[in-house]
XYZ file of C-alpha atoms in Angstrom:
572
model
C 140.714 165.997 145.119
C 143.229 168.181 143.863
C 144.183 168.134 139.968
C 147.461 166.810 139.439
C 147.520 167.452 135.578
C 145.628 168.658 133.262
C 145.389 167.648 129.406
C 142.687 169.024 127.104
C 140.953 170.401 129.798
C 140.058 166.835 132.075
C 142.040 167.299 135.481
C 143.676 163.750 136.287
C 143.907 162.641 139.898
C 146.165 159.844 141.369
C 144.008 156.293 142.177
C 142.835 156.416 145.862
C 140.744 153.842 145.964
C 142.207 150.626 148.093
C 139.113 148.476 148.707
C 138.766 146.324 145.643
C 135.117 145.013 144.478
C 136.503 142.799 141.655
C 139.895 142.670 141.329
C 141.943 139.924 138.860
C 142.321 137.409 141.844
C 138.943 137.293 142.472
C 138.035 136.612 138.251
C 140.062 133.994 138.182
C 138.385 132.066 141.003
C 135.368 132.763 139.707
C 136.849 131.426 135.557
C 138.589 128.764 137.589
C 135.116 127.914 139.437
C 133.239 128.433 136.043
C 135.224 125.799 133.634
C 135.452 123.215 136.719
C 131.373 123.400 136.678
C 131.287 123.456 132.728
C 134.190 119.989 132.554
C 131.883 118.167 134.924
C 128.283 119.231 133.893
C 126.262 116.688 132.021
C 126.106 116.520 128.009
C 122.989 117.730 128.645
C 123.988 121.456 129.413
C 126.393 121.560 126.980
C 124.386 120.604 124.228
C 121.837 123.288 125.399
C 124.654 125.667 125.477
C 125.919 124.783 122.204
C 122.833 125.054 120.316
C 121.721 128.587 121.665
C 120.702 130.960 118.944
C 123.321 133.483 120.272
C 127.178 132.735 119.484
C 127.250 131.906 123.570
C 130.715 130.444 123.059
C 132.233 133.322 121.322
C 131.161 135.945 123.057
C 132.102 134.008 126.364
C 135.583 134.101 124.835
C 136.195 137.675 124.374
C 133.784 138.752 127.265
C 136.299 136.560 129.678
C 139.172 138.007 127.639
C 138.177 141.633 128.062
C 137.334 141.544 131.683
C 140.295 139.365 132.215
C 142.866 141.993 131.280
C 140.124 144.840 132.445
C 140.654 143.667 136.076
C 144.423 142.944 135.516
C 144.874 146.272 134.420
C 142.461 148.139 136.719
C 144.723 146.196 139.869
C 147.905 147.244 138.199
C 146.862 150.945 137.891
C 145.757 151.155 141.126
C 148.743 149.575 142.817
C 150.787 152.290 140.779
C 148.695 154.651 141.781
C 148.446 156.098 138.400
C 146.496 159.094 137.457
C 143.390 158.541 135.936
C 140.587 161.113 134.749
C 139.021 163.301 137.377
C 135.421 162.239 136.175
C 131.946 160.336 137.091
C 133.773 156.691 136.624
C 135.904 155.731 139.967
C 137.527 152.858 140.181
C 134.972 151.297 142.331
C 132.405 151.778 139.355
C 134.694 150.634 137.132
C 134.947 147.577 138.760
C 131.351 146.830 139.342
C 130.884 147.335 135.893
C 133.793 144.363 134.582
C 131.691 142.561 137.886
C 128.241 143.118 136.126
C 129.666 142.149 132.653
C 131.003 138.025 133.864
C 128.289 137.902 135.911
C 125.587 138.370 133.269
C 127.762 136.355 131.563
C 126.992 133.494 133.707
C 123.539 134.561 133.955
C 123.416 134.128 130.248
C 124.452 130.232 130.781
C 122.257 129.556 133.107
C 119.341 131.114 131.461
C 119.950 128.780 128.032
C 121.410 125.406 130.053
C 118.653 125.779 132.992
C 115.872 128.056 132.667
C 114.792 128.548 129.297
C 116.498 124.849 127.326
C 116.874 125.778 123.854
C 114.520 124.180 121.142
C 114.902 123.724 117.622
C 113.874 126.689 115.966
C 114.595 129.355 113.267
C 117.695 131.227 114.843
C 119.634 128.155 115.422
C 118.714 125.200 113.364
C 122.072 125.089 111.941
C 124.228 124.670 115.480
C 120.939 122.673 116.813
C 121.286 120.087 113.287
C 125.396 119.974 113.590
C 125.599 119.533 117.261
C 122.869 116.540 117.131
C 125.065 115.225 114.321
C 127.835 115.274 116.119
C 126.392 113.480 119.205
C 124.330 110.677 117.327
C 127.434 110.099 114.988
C 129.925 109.793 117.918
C 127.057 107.194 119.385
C 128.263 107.746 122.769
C 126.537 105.053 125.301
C 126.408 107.287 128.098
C 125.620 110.413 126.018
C 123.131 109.250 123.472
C 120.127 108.528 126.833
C 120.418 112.159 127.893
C 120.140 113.543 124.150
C 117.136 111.260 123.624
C 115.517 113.154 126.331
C 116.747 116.278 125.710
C 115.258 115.416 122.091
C 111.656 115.617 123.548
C 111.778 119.219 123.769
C 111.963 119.897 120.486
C 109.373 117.390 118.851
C 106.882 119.636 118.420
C 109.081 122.424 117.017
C 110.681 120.267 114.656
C 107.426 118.346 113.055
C 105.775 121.710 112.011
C 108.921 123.029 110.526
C 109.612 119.911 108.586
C 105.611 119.907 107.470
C 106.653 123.349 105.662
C 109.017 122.069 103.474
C 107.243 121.632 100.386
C 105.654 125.319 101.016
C 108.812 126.066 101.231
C 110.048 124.869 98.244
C 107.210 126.462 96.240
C 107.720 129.880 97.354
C 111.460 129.731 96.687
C 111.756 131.216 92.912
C 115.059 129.741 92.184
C 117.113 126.835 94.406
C 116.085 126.146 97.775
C 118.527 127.861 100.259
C 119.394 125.990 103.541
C 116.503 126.946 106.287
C 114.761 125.526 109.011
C 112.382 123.482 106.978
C 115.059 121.344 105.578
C 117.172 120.871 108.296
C 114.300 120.033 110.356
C 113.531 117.160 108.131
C 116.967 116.314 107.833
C 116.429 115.936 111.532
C 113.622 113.149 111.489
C 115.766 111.255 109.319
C 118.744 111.723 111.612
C 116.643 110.209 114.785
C 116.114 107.360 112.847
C 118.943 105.942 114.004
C 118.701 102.484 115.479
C 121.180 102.775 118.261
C 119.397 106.493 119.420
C 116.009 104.603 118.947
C 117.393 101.956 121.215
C 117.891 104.656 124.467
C 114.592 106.253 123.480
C 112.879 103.262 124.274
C 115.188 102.413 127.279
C 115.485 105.663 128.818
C 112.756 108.238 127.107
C 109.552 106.760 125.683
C 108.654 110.667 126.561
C 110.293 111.482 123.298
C 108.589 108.848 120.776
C 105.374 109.491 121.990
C 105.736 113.053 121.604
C 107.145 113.146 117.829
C 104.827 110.666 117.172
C 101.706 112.557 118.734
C 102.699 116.147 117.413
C 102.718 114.245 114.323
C 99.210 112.957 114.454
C 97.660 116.129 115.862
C 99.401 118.507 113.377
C 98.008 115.880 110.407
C 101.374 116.104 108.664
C 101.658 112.468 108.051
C 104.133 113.652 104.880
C 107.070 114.219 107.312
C 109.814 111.660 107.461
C 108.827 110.175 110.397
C 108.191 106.644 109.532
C 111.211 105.147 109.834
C 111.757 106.184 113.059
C 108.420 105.083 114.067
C 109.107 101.906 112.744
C 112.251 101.996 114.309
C 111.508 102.726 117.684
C 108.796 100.037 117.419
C 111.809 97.241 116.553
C 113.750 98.154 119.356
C 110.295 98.243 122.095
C 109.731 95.119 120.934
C 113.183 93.879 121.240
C 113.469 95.324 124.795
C 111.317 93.344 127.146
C 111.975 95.539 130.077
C 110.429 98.780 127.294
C 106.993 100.640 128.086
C 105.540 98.442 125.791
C 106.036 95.218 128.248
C 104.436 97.523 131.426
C 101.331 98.405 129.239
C 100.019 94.861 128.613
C 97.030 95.283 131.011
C 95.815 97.446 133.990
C 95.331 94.699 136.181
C 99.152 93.932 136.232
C 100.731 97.301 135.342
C 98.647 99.730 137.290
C 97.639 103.148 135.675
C 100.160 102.649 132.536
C 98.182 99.598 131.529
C 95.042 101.465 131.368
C 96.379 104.758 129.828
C 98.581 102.759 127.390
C 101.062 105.651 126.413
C 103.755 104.364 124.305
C 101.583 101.988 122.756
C 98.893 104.330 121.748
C 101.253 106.854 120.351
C 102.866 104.099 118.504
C 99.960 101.921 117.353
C 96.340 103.229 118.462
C 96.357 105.682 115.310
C 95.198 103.707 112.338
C 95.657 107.179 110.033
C 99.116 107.489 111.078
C 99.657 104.156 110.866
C 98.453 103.725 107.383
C 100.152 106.699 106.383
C 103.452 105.698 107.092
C 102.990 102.116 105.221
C 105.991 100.732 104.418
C 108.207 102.427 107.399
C 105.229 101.998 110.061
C 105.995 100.152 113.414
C 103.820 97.142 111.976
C 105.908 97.216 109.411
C 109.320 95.153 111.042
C 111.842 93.974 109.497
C 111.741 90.294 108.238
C 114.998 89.429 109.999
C 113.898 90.529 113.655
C 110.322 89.171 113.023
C 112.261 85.772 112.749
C 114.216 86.319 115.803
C 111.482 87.063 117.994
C 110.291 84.764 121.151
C 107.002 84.010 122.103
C 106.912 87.369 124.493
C 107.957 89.265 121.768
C 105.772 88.025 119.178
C 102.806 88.297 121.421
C 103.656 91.926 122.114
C 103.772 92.441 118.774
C 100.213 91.090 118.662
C 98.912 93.444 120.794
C 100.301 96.394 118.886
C 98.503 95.147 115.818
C 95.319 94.612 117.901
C 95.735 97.836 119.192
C 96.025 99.626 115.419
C 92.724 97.310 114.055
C 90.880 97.925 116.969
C 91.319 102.153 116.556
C 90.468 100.599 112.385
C 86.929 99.241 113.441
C 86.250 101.841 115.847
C 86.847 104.889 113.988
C 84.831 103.398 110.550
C 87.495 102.373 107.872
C 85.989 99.040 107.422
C 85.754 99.824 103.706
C 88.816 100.910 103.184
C 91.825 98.102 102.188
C 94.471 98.696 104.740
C 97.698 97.556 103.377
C 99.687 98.063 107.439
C 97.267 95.813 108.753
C 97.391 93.260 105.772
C 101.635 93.200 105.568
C 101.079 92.765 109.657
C 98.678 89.949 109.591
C 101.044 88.150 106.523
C 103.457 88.734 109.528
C 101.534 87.061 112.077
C 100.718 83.640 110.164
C 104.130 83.492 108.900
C 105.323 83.629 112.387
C 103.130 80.866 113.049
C 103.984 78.932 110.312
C 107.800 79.051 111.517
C 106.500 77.992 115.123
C 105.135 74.905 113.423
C 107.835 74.152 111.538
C 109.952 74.625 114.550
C 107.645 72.045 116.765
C 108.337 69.665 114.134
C 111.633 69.732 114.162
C 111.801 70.066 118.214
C 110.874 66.877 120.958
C 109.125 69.936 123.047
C 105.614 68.391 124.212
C 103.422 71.385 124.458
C 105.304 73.699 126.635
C 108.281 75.017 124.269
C 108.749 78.644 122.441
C 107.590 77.588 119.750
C 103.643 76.346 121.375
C 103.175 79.706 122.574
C 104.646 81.430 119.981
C 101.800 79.597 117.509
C 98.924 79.810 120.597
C 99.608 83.693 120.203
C 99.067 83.943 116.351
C 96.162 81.990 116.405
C 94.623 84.063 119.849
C 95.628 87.370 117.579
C 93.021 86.004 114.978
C 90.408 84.850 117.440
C 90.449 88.338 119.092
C 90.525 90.243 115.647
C 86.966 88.173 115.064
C 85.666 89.035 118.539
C 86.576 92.708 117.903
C 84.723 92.333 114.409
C 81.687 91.063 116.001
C 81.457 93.713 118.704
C 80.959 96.318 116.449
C 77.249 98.142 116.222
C 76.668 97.257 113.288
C 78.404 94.716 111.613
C 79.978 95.018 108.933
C 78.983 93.156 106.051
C 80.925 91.036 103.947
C 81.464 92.550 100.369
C 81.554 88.934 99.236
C 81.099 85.427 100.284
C 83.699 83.630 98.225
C 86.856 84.603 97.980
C 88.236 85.081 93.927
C 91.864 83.931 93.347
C 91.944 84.522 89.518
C 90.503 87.891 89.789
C 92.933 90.711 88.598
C 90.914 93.500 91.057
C 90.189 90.888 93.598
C 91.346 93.016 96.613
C 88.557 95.874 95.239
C 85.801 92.864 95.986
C 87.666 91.798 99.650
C 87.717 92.823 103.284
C 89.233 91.771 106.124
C 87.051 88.578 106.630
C 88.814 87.539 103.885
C 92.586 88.427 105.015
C 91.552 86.443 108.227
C 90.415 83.650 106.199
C 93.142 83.198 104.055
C 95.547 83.748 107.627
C 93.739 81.148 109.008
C 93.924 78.663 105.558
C 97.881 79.265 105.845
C 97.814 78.505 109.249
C 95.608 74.749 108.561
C 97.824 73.856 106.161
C 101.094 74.811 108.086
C 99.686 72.392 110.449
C 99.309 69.641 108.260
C 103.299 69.408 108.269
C 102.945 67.660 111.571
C 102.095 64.583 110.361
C 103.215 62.454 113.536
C 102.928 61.127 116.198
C 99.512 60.708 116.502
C 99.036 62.500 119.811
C 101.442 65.364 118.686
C 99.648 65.778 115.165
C 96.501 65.511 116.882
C 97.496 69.039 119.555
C 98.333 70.521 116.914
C 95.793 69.806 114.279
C 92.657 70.262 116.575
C 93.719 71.384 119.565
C 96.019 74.730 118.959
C 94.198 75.428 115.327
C 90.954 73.396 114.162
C 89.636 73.619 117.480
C 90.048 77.384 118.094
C 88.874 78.068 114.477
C 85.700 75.970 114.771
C 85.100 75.939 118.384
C 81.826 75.581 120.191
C 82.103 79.234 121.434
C 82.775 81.355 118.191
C 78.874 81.894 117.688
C 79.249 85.619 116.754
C 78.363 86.626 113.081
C 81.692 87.833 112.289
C 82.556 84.633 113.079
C 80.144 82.535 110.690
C 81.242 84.623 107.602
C 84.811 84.261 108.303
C 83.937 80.373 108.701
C 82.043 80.325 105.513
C 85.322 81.986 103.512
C 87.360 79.091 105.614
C 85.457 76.193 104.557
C 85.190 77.983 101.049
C 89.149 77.899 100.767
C 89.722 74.335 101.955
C 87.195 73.014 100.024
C 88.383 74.775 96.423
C 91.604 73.514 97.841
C 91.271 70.149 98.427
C 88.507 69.303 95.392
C 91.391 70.085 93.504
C 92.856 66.905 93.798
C 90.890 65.424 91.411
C 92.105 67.026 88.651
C 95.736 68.213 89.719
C 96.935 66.455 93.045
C 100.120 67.614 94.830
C 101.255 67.684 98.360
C 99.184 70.781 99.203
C 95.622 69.514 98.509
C 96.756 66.318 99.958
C 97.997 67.679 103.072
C 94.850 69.921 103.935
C 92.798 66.672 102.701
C 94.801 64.912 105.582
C 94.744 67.259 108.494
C 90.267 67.554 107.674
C 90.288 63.898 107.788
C 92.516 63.906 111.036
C 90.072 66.344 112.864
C 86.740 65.787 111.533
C 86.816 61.733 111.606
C 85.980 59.354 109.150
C 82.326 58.445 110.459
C 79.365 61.099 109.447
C 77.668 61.907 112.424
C 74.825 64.037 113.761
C 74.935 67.760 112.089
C 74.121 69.441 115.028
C 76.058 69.959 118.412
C 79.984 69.608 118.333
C 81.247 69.957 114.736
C 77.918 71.597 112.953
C 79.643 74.070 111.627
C 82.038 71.709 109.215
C 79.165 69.114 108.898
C 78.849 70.446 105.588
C 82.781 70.396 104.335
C 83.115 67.019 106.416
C 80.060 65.539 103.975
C 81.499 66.421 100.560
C 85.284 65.761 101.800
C 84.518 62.269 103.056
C 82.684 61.683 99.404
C 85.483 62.792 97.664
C 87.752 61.185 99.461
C 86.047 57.666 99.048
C 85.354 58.252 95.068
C 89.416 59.310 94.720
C 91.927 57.715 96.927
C 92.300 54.405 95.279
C 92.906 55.941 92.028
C 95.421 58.508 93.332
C 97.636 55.801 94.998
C 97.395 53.891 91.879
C 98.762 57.749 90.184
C 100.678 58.657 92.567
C 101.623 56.650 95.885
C 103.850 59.733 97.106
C 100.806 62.295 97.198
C 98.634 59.470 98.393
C 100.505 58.876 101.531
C 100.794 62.512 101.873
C 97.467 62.299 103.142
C 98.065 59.725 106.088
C 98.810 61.824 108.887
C 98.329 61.690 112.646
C 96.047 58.664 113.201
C 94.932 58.084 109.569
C 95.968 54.571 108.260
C 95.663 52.934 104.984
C 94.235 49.484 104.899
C 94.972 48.182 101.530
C 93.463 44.858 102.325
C 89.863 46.111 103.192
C 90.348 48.974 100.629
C 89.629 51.133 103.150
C 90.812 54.268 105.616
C 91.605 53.916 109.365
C 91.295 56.601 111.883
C 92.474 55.280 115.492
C 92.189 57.222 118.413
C 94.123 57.415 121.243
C 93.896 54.561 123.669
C 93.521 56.316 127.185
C 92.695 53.535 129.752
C 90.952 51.448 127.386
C 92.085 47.808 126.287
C 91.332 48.756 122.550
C 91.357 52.146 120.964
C 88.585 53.255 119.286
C 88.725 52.983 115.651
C 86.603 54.280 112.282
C 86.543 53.195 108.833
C 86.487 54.708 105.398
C 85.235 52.203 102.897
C 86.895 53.369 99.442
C 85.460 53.271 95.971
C 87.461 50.953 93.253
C 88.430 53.437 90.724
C 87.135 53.583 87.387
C 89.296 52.127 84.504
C 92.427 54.317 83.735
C 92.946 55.550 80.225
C 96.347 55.741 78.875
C 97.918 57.036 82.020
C 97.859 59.167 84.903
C 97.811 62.189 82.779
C 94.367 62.871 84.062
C 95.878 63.485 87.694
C 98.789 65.517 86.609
């Protein structure tokens, strides 16, 4: 083409070129197009976007702002026809080139929002820890589900930089500087948050069992990942449409209820479990324990089973677990509430409150049963339990926190002290009868019987020397379910033969003189069908009638007490 002008030697040539590759019209449809896509994408993408480790969002704005007035310019020369330099860069190059820039722009987008998500990590922790902030804070209903997810992808990433803190602290000479460490575990704490825990376990149990597993296979049980654990357990628990309801059993939940995800991240790691302690998912809070029904409180049975059975198997009988200890005071204080509750209700063994106490005590005959299948045993470090003891948990085990459970649990059940029929369900047939039954032959199951007969007994002998409504209650409910009449000591009852002897001597040497002490404590043993007979001197114990014209009765001769001195000092 021929040379128009000429200035320091470069020959400038008038624009020729009409066809136009990527001209201003065709960037704007293409921004227009771009921020339509971006305003109606999910939060997803844009937190991806947002927490890239480049500055996506600035250089987006002066990439769009230099090929925005690149293209306006490069139409407005050529329309003018203006000269430009006679050299290797036409106008069709130049073009392609603004083209090639917003299109690896977009590429760049798509690369970080689909491709390639961006994970917490070293170049970004700071936009990754604000931008989370931002999103949990805001607590968005429809937002916080897809972050929850999103979350998953950077569990592993975020566990091993948080297990580095305290390195990092070491190695720093004078005051820590932000870094990844410490956000990171500014991050576990941040998860923590109840209503983000809630849409985990609605919407991504992926991501809980994921921290919680790059937790236990990294060993960093330091991290501050308890409370979310024990979080995240609350809310499964709550949720009766969670994982944790669709893992009960194989036979009704298919694969899940063999494979047990959720629930063996959560639970079926005693380490972790103990580790955490105080902020484990055992560990729930007092106020939702209380609130619980009975689907929820036998879920949270089978959690606990779930962490004791991982206990036996993997050979920490000798070690005191204080997780499985706070969960079992959990467990007969739920019960303990259920019986209260039947007390105060007119439900006849069908309410919340039955199951809710069939549950506890099933949690305790299973614990046994898991005790006993174990090859070996394990053998009891003592046979008595020592209350006065200052290092008494150094000589116990868990026969003995069963024990004690089960003790509680008895004298719970002495608050039902009528009707007969109702005392009588609940005395023998939702506790005594499951504690003592016929089928609990298993060794486990003697010792822990042993320790329970060893506990009533020091109990109730104590009424000779101190009585209150305690001793008098538990002295009630064993004369309720074992009878008055000594019978054969083998077959039904052979295990309690034994307590029955001594507590039907004691009772006929001491009654007459406590209701001469004290009539309150005195009738605080008549409960269910036992009767006073102050006529005969004697105790009644009337069965139910059934079909019969007469109900069967037995009798209690008492002793006439020995000659008071003073007063009833002795007693009290």
């Amino acid at each position: 083409m021929q040379c128009v002008n000429s200035f320091l030697g470069i020959c400038f040539v008038p624009v020729t070129s009409t066809a136009s590759i990527f001209g201003f019209k065709d960037f704007i449809s293409a921004l227009a197009l771009l921020i339509i896509i971006y305003t109606i994408s999910d939060v997803r993408y844009r937190f991806r976007i947002a927490v890239s480790p480049t500055p996506l969002y600035k250089i987006s704005y002066w990439l769009i702002a230099l090929i925005g007035f690149g293209t306006l310019l490069t139409d407005i020369w050529i329309s003018e026809k203006w000269l430009v330099p006679n050299i290797l860069i036409s106008a069709a190059i130049w073009q392609g080139i603004l083209a090639a820039l917003f299109l690896g722009l977009v590429i760049t987008w798509m690369h970080y929002a689909f491709i390639k998500p961006t994970i917490f990590g070293r170049n970004n922790y700071y936009q990754y820890a604000q931008e989370l902030y931002r999103i949990v804070l805001k607590g968005s209903e429809t937002e916080l589900p897809i972050i929850a997810h999103e979350l998953a992808y950077s569990a592993e990433s975020l566990v091993t930089f948080a297990a580095g803190l305290n390195k990092a602290k070491t190695e720093a000479k004078d005051k820590l500087k932000p870094c990844a460490e410490g956000y990171a575990n500014d991050m576990l704490l941040l998860i923590a948050n109840r209503k983000l825990c809630r849409h985990i376990v609605a919407s991504s149990p992926i991501t809980a069992i994921r921290f919680l597993d790059a937790v236990a296979e990294s060993k960093a049980f330091h991290v501050p990942i308890g409370l979310f654990a024990k979080n995240v357990s609350t809310e499964a628990i709550q949720n009766k449409d969670s994982s944790l309801y669709h893992e009960d059993d194989g036979y009704n939940s298919g694969l899940l209820g063999y494979i047990k995800p959720l629930s063996q991240a959560l639970y079926g790691n005693y380490k972790l479990v103990e580790a955490l302690q105080n902020h484990s998912p055992l560990d729930i809070d007092y106020k939702s324990v209380w609130a619980w029904n009975a689907d929820q409180f036998e879920a949270y049975c089978r959690a606990v089973q779930m962490t004791l059975k991982n206990y036996l198997d993997d050979g920490h009988w000798g070690q005191h677990s204080y997780v499985l200890t706070g969960a079992l005071g959990n467990i007969h204080e739920t019960c303990n509430r259920a019986i209260w509750d039947i007390k105060k209700s007119d439900d006849d063994y069908v309410g919340d409150a039955w199951h809710r106490l069939d549950a506890g005590v099933d949690f305790i005959k299973n614990s046994i049963n898991a005790i006993d299948q174990l090859k070996p045993q394990p053998e009891a470090r003592t046979l008595r339990i020592h209350h006065r003891e200052r290092n008494r948990l150094m000589n116990e085990d868990f026969y003995d926190r069963l024990a004690e459970a089960m003790f509680k649990i008895i004298h719970s059940a002495a608050l039902i002290d009528g009707p007969s029929d109702k005392a009588w369900s609940i005395h023998h047939n939702s506790v005594w009868g499951d504690f003592f039954g016929l089928s609990n032959e298993g060794r486990a199951w003697k010792i822990v019987q042993f320790k329970l007969r060893r506990l009533l007994y020091d109990e109730i002998q104590s009424i000779e020397s101190s009585p209150n409504y305690k001793n008098a209650r538990l002295l009630g409910i064993c004369l309720n379910v074992m009878g008055l009449k000594m019978g054969k000591r083998s077959g039904y009852g052979r295990d309690c033969a034994a307590l029955k002897a001594v507590i039907l001597a004691l009772t006929q040497r001491n009654y007459l003189h406590l209701r001469q002490v004290n009539t309150e404590i005195a009738d605080a043993c008549l409960i269910g069908g036992i009767t006073f007979d102050a006529d005969q001197s004697r105790l009644v114990k009337t069965y139910a009638k059934g079909l019969r014209p007469e109900p069967d009765r037995e009798y209690l001769l008492l002793q006439q007490p020995a000659e008071l001195k003073g007063s009833a000092s002795h007693f009290l």
